[in-house]
PDB file of C-alpha atoms in Angstrom:
ATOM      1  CA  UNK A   3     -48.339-104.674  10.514  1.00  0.00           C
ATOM      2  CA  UNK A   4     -48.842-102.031   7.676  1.00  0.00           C
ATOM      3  CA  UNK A   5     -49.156 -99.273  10.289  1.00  0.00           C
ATOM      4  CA  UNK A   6     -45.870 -99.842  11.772  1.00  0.00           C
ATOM      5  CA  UNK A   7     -43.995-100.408   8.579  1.00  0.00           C
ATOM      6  CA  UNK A   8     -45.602 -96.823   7.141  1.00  0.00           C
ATOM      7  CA  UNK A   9     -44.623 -95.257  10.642  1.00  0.00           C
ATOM      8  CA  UNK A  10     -41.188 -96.867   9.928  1.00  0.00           C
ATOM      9  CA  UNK A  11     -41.195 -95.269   6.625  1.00  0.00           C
ATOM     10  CA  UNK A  12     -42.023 -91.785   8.064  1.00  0.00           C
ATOM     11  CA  UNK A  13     -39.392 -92.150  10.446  1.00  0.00           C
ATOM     12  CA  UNK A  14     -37.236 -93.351   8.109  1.00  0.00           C
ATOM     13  CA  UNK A  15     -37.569 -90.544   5.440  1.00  0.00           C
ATOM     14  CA  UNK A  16     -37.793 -88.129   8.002  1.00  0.00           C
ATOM     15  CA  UNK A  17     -34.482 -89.158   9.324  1.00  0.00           C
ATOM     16  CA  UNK A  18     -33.000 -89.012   6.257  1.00  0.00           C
ATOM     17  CA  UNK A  19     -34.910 -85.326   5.549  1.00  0.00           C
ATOM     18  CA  UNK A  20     -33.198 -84.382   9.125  1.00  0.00           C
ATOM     19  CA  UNK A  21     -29.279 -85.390   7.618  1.00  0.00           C
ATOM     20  CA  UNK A  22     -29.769 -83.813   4.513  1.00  0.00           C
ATOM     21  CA  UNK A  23     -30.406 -80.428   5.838  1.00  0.00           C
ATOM     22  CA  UNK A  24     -27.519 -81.447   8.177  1.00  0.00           C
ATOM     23  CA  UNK A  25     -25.441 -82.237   5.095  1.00  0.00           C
ATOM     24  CA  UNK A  26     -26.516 -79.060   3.065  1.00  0.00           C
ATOM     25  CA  UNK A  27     -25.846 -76.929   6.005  1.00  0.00           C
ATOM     26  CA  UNK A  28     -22.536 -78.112   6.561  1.00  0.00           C
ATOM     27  CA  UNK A  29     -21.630 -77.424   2.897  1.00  0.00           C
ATOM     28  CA  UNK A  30     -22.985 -73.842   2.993  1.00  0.00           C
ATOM     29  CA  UNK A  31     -20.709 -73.194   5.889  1.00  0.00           C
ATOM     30  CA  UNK A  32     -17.513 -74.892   3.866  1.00  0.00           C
ATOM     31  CA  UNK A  33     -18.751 -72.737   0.765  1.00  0.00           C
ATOM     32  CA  UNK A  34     -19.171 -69.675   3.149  1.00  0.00           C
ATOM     33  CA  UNK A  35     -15.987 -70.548   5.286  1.00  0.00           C
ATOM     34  CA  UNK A  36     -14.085 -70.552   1.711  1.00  0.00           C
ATOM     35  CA  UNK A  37     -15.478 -67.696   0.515  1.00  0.00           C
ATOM     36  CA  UNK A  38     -14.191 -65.688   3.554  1.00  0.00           C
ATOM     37  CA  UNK A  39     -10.908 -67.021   3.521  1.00  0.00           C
ATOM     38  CA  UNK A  40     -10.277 -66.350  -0.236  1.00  0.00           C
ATOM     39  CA  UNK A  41     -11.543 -62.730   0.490  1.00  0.00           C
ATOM     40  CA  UNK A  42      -9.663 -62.212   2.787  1.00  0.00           C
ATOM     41  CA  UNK A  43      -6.499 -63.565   0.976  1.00  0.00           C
ATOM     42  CA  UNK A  44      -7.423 -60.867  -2.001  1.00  0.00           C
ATOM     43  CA  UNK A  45      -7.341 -58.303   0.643  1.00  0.00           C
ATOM     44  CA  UNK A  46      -3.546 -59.214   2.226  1.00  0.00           C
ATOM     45  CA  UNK A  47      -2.653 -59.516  -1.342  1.00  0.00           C
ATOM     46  CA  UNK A  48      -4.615 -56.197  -2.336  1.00  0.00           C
ATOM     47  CA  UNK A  49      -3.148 -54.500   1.030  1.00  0.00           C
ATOM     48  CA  UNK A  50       0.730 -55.776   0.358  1.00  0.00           C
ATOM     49  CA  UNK A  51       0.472 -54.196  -3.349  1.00  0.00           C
ATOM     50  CA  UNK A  52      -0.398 -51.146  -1.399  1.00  0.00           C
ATOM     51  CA  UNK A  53       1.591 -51.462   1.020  1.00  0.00           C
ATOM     52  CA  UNK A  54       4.618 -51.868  -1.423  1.00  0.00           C
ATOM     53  CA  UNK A  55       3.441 -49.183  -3.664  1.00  0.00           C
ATOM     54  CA  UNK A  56       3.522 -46.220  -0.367  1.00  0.00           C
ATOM     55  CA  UNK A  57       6.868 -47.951   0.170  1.00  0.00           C
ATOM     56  CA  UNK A  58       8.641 -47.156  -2.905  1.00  0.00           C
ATOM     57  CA  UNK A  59       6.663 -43.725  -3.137  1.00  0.00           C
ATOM     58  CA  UNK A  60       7.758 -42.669   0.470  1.00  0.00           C
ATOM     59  CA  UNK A  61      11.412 -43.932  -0.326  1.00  0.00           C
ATOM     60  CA  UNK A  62      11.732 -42.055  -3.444  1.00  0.00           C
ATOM     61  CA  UNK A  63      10.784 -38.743  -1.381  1.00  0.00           C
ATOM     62  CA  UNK A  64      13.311 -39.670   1.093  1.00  0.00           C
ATOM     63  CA  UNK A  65      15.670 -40.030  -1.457  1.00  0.00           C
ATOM     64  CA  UNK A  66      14.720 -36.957  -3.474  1.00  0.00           C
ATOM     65  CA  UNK A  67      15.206 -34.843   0.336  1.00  0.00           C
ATOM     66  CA  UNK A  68      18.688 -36.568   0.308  1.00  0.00           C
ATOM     67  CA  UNK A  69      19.491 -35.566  -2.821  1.00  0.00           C
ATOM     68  CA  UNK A  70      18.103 -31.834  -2.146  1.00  0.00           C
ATOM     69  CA  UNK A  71      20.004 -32.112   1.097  1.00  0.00           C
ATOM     70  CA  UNK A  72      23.355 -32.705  -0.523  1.00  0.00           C
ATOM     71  CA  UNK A  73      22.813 -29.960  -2.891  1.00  0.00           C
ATOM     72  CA  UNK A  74      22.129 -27.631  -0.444  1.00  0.00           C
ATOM     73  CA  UNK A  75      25.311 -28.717   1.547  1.00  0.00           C
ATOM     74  CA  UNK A  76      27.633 -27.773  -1.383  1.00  0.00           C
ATOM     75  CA  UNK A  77      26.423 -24.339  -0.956  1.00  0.00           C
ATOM     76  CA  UNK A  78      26.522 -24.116   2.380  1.00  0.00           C
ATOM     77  CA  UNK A  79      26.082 -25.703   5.832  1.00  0.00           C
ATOM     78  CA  UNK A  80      22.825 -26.734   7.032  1.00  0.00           C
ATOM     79  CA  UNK A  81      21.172 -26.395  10.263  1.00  0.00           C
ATOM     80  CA  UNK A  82      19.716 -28.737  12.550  1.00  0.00           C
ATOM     81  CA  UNK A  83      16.238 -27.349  12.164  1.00  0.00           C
ATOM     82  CA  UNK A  84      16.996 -27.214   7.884  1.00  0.00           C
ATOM     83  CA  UNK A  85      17.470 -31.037   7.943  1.00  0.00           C
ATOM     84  CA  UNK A  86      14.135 -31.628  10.542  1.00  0.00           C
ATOM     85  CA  UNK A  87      12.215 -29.240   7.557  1.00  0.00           C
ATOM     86  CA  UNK A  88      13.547 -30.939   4.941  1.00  0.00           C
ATOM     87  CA  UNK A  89      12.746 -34.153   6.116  1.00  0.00           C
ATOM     88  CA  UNK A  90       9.541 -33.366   7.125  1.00  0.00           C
ATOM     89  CA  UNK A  91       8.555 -32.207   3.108  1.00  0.00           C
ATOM     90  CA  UNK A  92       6.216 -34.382   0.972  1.00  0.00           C
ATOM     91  CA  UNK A  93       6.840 -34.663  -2.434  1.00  0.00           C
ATOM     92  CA  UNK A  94       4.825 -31.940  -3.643  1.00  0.00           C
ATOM     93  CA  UNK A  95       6.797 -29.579  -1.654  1.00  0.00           C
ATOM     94  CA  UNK A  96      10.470 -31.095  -2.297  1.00  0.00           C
ATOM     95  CA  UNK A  97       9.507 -30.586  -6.217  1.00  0.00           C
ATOM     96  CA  UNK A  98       8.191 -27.084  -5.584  1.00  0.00           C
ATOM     97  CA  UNK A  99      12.085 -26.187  -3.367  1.00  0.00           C
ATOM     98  CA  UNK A 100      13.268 -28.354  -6.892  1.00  0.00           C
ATOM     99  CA  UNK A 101      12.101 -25.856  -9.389  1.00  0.00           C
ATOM    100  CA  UNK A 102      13.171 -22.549  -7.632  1.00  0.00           C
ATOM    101  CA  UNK A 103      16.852 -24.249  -6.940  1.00  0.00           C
ATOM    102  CA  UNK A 104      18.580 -22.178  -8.875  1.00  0.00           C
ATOM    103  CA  UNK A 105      16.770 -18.928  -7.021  1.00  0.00           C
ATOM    104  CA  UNK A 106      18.035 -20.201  -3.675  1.00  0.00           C
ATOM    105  CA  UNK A 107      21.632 -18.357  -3.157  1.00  0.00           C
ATOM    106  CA  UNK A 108      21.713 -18.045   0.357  1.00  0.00           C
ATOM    107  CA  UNK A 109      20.364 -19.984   3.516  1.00  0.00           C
ATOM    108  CA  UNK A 110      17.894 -16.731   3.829  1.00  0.00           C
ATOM    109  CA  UNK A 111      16.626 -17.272   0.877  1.00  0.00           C
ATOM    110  CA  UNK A 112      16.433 -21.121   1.875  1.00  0.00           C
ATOM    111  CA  UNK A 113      14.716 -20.462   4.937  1.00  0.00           C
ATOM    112  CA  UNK A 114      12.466 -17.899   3.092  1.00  0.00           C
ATOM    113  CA  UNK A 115      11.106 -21.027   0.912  1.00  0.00           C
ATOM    114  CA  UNK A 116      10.875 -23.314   3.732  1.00  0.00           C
ATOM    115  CA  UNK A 117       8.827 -20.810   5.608  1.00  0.00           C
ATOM    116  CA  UNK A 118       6.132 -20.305   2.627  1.00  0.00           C
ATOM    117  CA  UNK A 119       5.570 -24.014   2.298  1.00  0.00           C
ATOM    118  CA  UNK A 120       5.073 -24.081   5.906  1.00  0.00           C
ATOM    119  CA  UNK A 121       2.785 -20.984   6.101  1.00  0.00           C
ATOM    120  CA  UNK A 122       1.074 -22.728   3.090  1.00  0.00           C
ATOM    121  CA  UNK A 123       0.678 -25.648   4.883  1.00  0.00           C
ATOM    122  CA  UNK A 124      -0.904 -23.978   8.067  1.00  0.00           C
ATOM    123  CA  UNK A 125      -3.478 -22.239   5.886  1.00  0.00           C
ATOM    124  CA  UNK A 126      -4.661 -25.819   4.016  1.00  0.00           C
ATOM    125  CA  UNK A 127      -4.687 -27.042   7.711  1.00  0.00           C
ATOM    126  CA  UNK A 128      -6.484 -24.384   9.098  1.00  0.00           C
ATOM    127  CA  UNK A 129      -8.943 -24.029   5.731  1.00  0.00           C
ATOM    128  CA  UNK A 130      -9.735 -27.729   6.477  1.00  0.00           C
ATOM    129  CA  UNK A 131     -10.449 -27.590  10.012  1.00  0.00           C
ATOM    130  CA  UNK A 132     -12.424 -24.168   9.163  1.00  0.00           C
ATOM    131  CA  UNK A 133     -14.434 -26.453   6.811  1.00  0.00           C
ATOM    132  CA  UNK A 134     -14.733 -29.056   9.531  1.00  0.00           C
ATOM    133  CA  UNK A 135     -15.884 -26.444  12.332  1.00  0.00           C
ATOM    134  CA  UNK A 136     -19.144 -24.989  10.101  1.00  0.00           C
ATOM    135  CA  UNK A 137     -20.728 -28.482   9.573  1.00  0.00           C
TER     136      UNK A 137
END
């Protein structure tokens, strides 16, 4: 009679061993399974800051390439290809066409700017796929 209440016992604490580790490894996958999903709400909250962010950066260069536009109309009448150059400009160029305004008389001497930011641009693309090439 004692053996078969200690193998009771045995099978009894071992069965009760066996849903513990159930228990504990169903709460490391809920503390896992959490952890992912509040990581991966930081990074859709991270990601829409961003996005927002590039949104009002690329909208304010639109808007400055409007405003440069309409200047440039009151001289004189743009082209087709002007407006495609213009649009195409990132800020760094649309500030660079800002500061030499005032030098810019004539849609030759427009189209004499445009075409050193774009030879400009060509050389940092072609440096950078130089650089590429040699490694």
């Amino acid at each position: 009679m004692e053996e078969k209440r200690m193998d009771y016992l045995k099978d009894t604490s071992y069965a009760i061993a066996k849903m513990r580790m159930k228990y504990d490894e169903m709460d490391e996958k809920t503390v896992y399974k959490k952890g992912i999903e509040k990581g991966m709400r930081k990074g859709v909250k991270k990601g829409m800051k961003q996005g927002i962010v590039q949104g009002m950066v690329q909208g304010i260069v639109k808007g400055k390439v409007s405003l440069l536009k309409e200047l440039l109309r009151q001289k004189w009448e743009l082209t087709e290809n002007d407006e495609k150059v213009l649009d195409d400009l990132n800020e760094e160029e649309v500030n660079e066409i800002v500061q030499v305004l005032n030098r810019i008389n004539t849609p030759k001497d427009l189209h004499d700017q445009l075409k050193k930011l774009s030879d400009s641009k060509h050389q940092a693309e072609n440096h950078a796929q130089f650089a590429f090439s040699q490694d």
